[in-house]
Coordinates of C-alpha atoms in Angstrom, one line a residue:
X1 CA 4.2 1.3 46.6
X2 CA 5.1 -1.9 48.5
X3 CA 4.8 -5.3 47.1
X4 CA 1.7 -6.3 49.1
X5 CA -0.4 -3.4 47.7
X6 CA 0.9 -4.2 44.2
X7 CA -0.2 -7.8 44.5
X8 CA -3.6 -6.7 45.8
X9 CA -4.0 -4.3 42.8
X10 CA -2.9 -6.9 40.3
X11 CA -5.2 -9.5 41.8
X12 CA -8.2 -7.1 41.5
X13 CA -7.3 -6.3 37.9
X14 CA -7.0 -10.0 37.0
X15 CA -10.3 -10.8 38.8
X16 CA -12.0 -7.9 36.9
X17 CA -10.6 -9.1 33.6
X18 CA -11.8 -12.7 34.3
X19 CA -15.3 -11.5 35.1
X20 CA -15.3 -9.4 31.9
X21 CA -14.3 -12.3 29.8
X22 CA -17.0 -14.6 31.4
X23 CA -19.8 -12.0 30.8
X24 CA -18.8 -10.4 27.5
X25 CA -17.5 -11.5 24.1
X26 CA -15.8 -8.1 23.5
X27 CA -13.5 -8.0 26.4
X28 CA -10.4 -5.8 26.3
X29 CA -8.3 -8.1 28.4
X30 CA -4.9 -8.9 26.9
X31 CA -5.2 -12.5 28.2
X32 CA -7.8 -15.2 27.7
X33 CA -9.7 -17.0 30.4
X34 CA -7.2 -19.9 30.8
X35 CA -4.2 -17.5 31.0
X36 CA -6.0 -15.3 33.6
X37 CA -6.7 -18.4 35.7
X38 CA -3.0 -19.3 35.7
X39 CA -2.1 -15.7 36.5
X40 CA -4.5 -15.7 39.4
X41 CA -3.1 -19.0 40.7
X42 CA 0.5 -17.6 40.5
X43 CA -0.6 -14.4 42.4
X44 CA -2.0 -16.6 45.2
X45 CA 1.4 -18.3 45.5
X46 CA 3.1 -14.9 45.6
X47 CA 0.7 -13.7 48.4
X48 CA 1.7 -16.5 50.7
X49 CA 5.1 -15.1 51.4
X50 CA 4.8 -11.6 50.0
X51 CA 6.1 -9.9 53.2
X52 CA 9.0 -12.3 53.9
X53 CA 10.1 -12.8 50.3
X54 CA 12.7 -10.2 49.3
X55 CA 13.8 -11.7 46.0
X56 CA 13.6 -9.6 42.9
X57 CA 11.9 -12.5 40.9
X58 CA 8.6 -11.8 42.5
X59 CA 8.9 -8.1 41.7
X60 CA 9.7 -9.0 38.1
X61 CA 6.6 -11.2 37.9
X62 CA 4.4 -8.5 39.2
X63 CA 5.9 -5.9 36.9
X64 CA 5.5 -8.0 33.8
X65 CA 1.8 -8.6 34.3
X66 CA 1.1 -5.0 35.2
X67 CA 3.0 -3.9 32.1
X68 CA 0.5 -5.9 29.9
X69 CA -2.6 -4.5 31.7
X70 CA -1.5 -0.9 31.7
X71 CA -0.4 -1.1 28.1
X72 CA -3.9 -2.3 27.2
X73 CA -5.3 0.7 29.2
X74 CA -3.0 3.0 27.3
X75 CA -4.0 1.8 23.8
X76 CA -7.7 1.9 24.8
X77 CA -7.5 5.5 26.1
X78 CA -8.5 4.4 29.7
X79 CA -9.8 7.3 31.8
X80 CA -10.5 9.6 28.8
X81 CA -14.0 10.6 27.5
X82 CA -13.2 8.8 24.2
X83 CA -12.1 5.5 25.9
X84 CA -12.7 2.3 24.0
X85 CA -15.1 0.1 26.0
X86 CA -15.5 -2.7 23.5
X87 CA -12.8 -4.6 21.8
X88 CA -14.4 -4.3 18.3
X89 CA -15.3 -0.6 18.5
X90 CA -13.2 2.1 17.0
X91 CA -12.7 5.4 18.8
X92 CA -12.4 7.2 15.5
X93 CA -15.2 8.0 13.0
X94 CA -15.4 5.4 10.3
X95 CA -15.0 6.4 6.7
X96 CA -18.1 5.2 4.9
X97 CA -18.0 7.5 2.0
X98 CA -18.3 6.5 -1.7
X99 CA -15.0 6.3 -3.5
X100 CA -15.5 6.6 -7.3
X101 CA -12.9 3.8 -8.0
X102 CA -12.6 1.6 -4.9
X103 CA -16.3 1.2 -4.2
X104 CA -17.3 -0.1 -7.7
X105 CA -14.2 -2.4 -7.9
X106 CA -14.8 -3.8 -4.4
X107 CA -18.5 -4.4 -5.3
X108 CA -17.4 -6.3 -8.5
X109 CA -14.9 -8.4 -6.6
X110 CA -17.4 -9.3 -3.9
X111 CA -19.9 -10.4 -6.6
X112 CA -17.3 -12.5 -8.3
X113 CA -16.3 -14.0 -5.0
X114 CA -19.9 -14.7 -3.8
X115 CA -19.8 -12.0 -1.2
X116 CA -17.2 -13.9 0.9
X117 CA -15.0 -10.8 1.3
X118 CA -17.8 -9.1 3.1
X119 CA -17.8 -11.7 5.9
X120 CA -14.0 -11.7 6.2
X121 CA -13.9 -7.9 6.2
X122 CA -16.3 -7.8 9.1
X123 CA -14.2 -10.3 11.1
X124 CA -11.0 -8.4 10.3
X125 CA -12.5 -5.2 11.5
X126 CA -13.4 -6.9 14.7
X127 CA -9.8 -7.9 15.2
X128 CA -7.8 -5.1 13.5
X129 CA -9.4 -2.1 15.3
X130 CA -7.6 1.3 15.0
X131 CA -4.5 -0.7 13.9
X132 CA -4.4 -2.3 17.4
X133 CA -4.7 -6.0 18.1
X134 CA -6.3 -7.8 21.1
X135 CA -4.2 -11.0 21.5
X136 CA -7.0 -13.4 22.5
X137 CA -9.3 -12.3 19.7
X138 CA -6.4 -12.5 17.2
X139 CA -5.7 -16.1 18.2
X140 CA -9.4 -17.0 18.0
X141 CA -9.6 -15.3 14.6
X142 CA -6.7 -17.4 13.3
X143 CA -8.1 -20.6 14.7
X144 CA -11.4 -20.0 12.8
X145 CA -9.4 -19.3 9.6
X146 CA -7.4 -22.5 10.0
X147 CA -10.7 -24.5 10.5
X148 CA -12.2 -22.9 7.4
X149 CA -9.2 -23.5 5.1
X150 CA -8.7 -27.0 6.4
X151 CA -12.3 -27.8 5.5
X152 CA -12.0 -26.2 2.1
X153 CA -8.9 -28.2 1.4
X154 CA -10.8 -31.4 2.1
X155 CA -13.7 -30.3 -0.2
X156 CA -11.3 -29.3 -2.9
X157 CA -9.6 -32.7 -2.8
X158 CA -12.9 -34.5 -3.1
X159 CA -14.1 -32.2 -5.9
X160 CA -10.8 -32.8 -7.8
X161 CA -11.3 -36.5 -7.6
X162 CA -14.9 -36.1 -8.8
X163 CA -13.8 -34.0 -11.8
X164 CA -11.1 -36.5 -12.9
X165 CA -13.5 -39.4 -12.5
X166 CA -16.1 -37.5 -14.5
X167 CA -13.7 -37.3 -17.5
X168 CA -13.4 -41.1 -17.3
X169 CA -17.2 -41.6 -17.9
X170 CA -17.7 -43.4 -21.3
X171 CA -20.3 -40.8 -22.4
X172 CA -17.8 -38.0 -21.9
X173 CA -15.7 -38.1 -25.1
X174 CA -12.5 -36.5 -24.1
X175 CA -11.3 -36.4 -27.7
X176 CA -13.9 -33.7 -28.4
X177 CA -11.9 -30.9 -26.9
X178 CA -14.4 -28.3 -28.1
X179 CA -17.3 -29.8 -26.2
X180 CA -18.9 -27.6 -23.6
X181 CA -18.8 -30.4 -21.1
X182 CA -15.1 -31.0 -21.5
X183 CA -14.3 -27.3 -21.4
X184 CA -16.3 -26.6 -18.2
X185 CA -14.8 -29.7 -16.5
X186 CA -11.3 -28.5 -17.3
X187 CA -12.2 -25.1 -15.9
X188 CA -13.6 -26.8 -12.8
X189 CA -10.3 -28.7 -12.3
X190 CA -8.4 -25.4 -12.7
X191 CA -10.5 -23.6 -10.1
X192 CA -10.5 -26.5 -7.7
X193 CA -6.7 -26.8 -8.0
X194 CA -6.4 -23.0 -7.4
X195 CA -8.6 -23.3 -4.3
X196 CA -6.4 -26.1 -3.0
X197 CA -3.2 -24.2 -3.6
X198 CA -4.5 -21.0 -2.1
X199 CA -5.8 -22.9 1.0
X200 CA -2.4 -24.6 1.6
X201 CA -0.5 -21.3 1.1
X202 CA -2.8 -19.4 3.4
X203 CA -2.7 -22.1 6.0
X204 CA 1.1 -22.2 5.9
X205 CA 1.2 -18.4 6.3
X206 CA -1.3 -18.6 9.2
X207 CA 0.9 -21.1 11.0
X208 CA 3.9 -18.9 10.6
X209 CA 2.3 -15.6 11.7
X210 CA -1.1 -16.4 13.1
X211 CA 0.0 -17.0 16.7
X212 CA 2.6 -14.3 17.1
X213 CA 2.5 -11.6 19.8
X214 CA 0.3 -8.6 19.5
X215 CA 3.1 -6.4 18.3
X216 CA 4.3 -8.8 15.6
X217 CA 0.7 -9.4 14.5
X218 CA 0.1 -5.7 14.2
X219 CA 3.2 -5.2 12.2
X220 CA 2.2 -8.2 10.0
X221 CA -1.2 -6.8 9.3
X222 CA 0.2 -3.3 8.6
X223 CA 2.4 -4.7 5.9
X224 CA -0.5 -6.7 4.3
X225 CA -3.0 -3.8 4.4
X226 CA -0.7 -1.1 3.2
X227 CA -2.2 -1.2 -0.3
X228 CA -4.7 0.8 -2.4
X229 CA -7.7 -1.3 -1.1
X230 CA -6.5 -1.5 2.5
X231 CA -8.1 -4.1 4.7
X232 CA -10.4 -5.1 1.8
X233 CA -7.5 -6.5 -0.1
X234 CA -6.7 -8.9 2.8
X235 CA -10.4 -9.9 3.0
X236 CA -10.4 -10.7 -0.7
X237 CA -7.3 -12.8 -0.3
X238 CA -8.8 -14.7 2.6
X239 CA -11.9 -15.5 0.6
X240 CA -10.1 -16.8 -2.5
X241 CA -10.2 -20.5 -1.5
X242 CA -13.9 -20.5 -0.9
X243 CA -14.7 -18.5 -4.0
X244 CA -12.6 -20.7 -6.3
X245 CA -14.1 -23.8 -4.8
X246 CA -17.6 -22.4 -5.6
X247 CA -16.6 -21.6 -9.2
X248 CA -15.2 -25.1 -9.5
X249 CA -18.5 -26.6 -8.4
X250 CA -20.5 -24.4 -10.7
X251 CA -18.4 -25.3 -13.7
X252 CA -18.7 -29.0 -12.8
X253 CA -22.5 -28.7 -12.5
X254 CA -22.6 -27.0 -16.0
X255 CA -20.5 -29.8 -17.5
X256 CA -22.6 -32.5 -15.8
X257 CA -25.9 -31.0 -16.9
X258 CA -24.7 -30.5 -20.4
X259 CA -23.8 -34.1 -20.8
X260 CA -27.1 -35.2 -19.1
X261 CA -29.2 -33.1 -21.4
X262 CA -27.3 -34.2 -24.4
X263 CA -27.5 -37.9 -23.9
X264 CA -30.8 -38.3 -22.0
X265 CA -34.2 -39.4 -23.1
X266 CA -37.2 -37.1 -22.9
X267 CA -38.8 -38.8 -19.9
X268 CA -35.6 -38.8 -17.9
X269 CA -34.9 -35.2 -19.0
X270 CA -38.2 -34.1 -17.5
X271 CA -37.4 -35.6 -14.2
X272 CA -33.9 -34.1 -14.1
X273 CA -35.2 -30.7 -15.0
X274 CA -37.7 -30.9 -12.2
X275 CA -35.0 -31.9 -9.7
X276 CA -32.8 -29.0 -10.9
X277 CA -35.6 -26.5 -10.4
X278 CA -36.2 -27.8 -6.9
X279 CA -32.5 -27.6 -6.0
X280 CA -32.2 -24.0 -7.4
X281 CA -35.3 -23.0 -5.5
X282 CA -33.9 -24.3 -2.2
X283 CA -30.6 -22.6 -2.8
X284 CA -32.2 -19.3 -3.8
X285 CA -34.5 -19.5 -0.7
X286 CA -31.5 -20.0 1.6
X287 CA -29.6 -17.1 0.0
X288 CA -32.6 -14.8 0.4
X289 CA -33.4 -16.0 3.9
X290 CA -29.8 -15.8 5.2
X291 CA -29.4 -12.3 3.7
X292 CA -26.2 -13.3 1.9
X293 CA -26.8 -11.0 -1.0
X294 CA -27.6 -7.3 -0.3
X295 CA -26.3 -5.9 -3.5
X296 CA -29.2 -3.4 -4.1
X297 CA -29.0 -2.2 -0.5
X298 CA -25.3 -1.6 -0.8
X299 CA -25.7 0.2 -4.2
X300 CA -28.4 2.5 -2.7
X301 CA -26.2 3.2 0.3
X302 CA -23.2 4.0 -1.8
X303 CA -25.1 6.3 -4.1
X304 CA -26.8 8.2 -1.2
X305 CA -23.4 8.6 0.4
X306 CA -21.9 9.9 -2.8
X307 CA -24.8 12.4 -3.3
X308 CA -24.6 13.6 0.3
X309 CA -20.9 14.3 -0.1
X310 CA -21.6 16.4 -3.2

């Protein structure tokens, strides 16, 4: 095939990939929109002197780009009845059965971590599909993780300062080490510090491996998910900063309310209790409306799956 036909084919492939990215969020293109624009601009430069230019550099440029596109076609089973049409869809049947050990443990871990692993697991399965990685989606996934962990680091720093300042309040007698308020404040400091350390470590790891090529990213994820829990273990690790920050806030609230109820008059206590009830009602309403907790639905689904297998 001559160079002019190859350039025409490559240009059509790039234009199709650009249109797919513009009209769909689940494109299979190995390049993002900006990269495709630069590739198309480079192809237009090559077309200007495609017939006269006999240098091997142009051939190498065409071959490199065609390699990426045909490699994507190969991994997505292009031309076969089982071809992958969406970047987040698996071509294999998903295992949704009930495991007598993994399922209860994962449910317990999700409850302890405020169901954060469930959201991270969903995002991981959109990126890590059939142990293959789509490079643009991988980069977007890591950018969102960096944004989340950076925000959690800021919140953890603020909460750590609040906890230390709370211990300096005159009504908080730090000499009474057995006091519930002191114990819960210490626990809050421990969890907040753990959240801060986990965020920094995960952010550092993400900077080292988050923007690697698709091959290196796939190898990195294979090493991380090669455990008893599989992808769920990585989802649990990613949710640790958020969960520990939440536990730190809860323990701080317990210590604060304990000291308020202990050293407050009856009139002020009534107003504080009313405010606490309103806050709890709003938080509960948000959790219910957002559908953050579906523990009973998940339990019923797991039990029905286990019964059907028997």
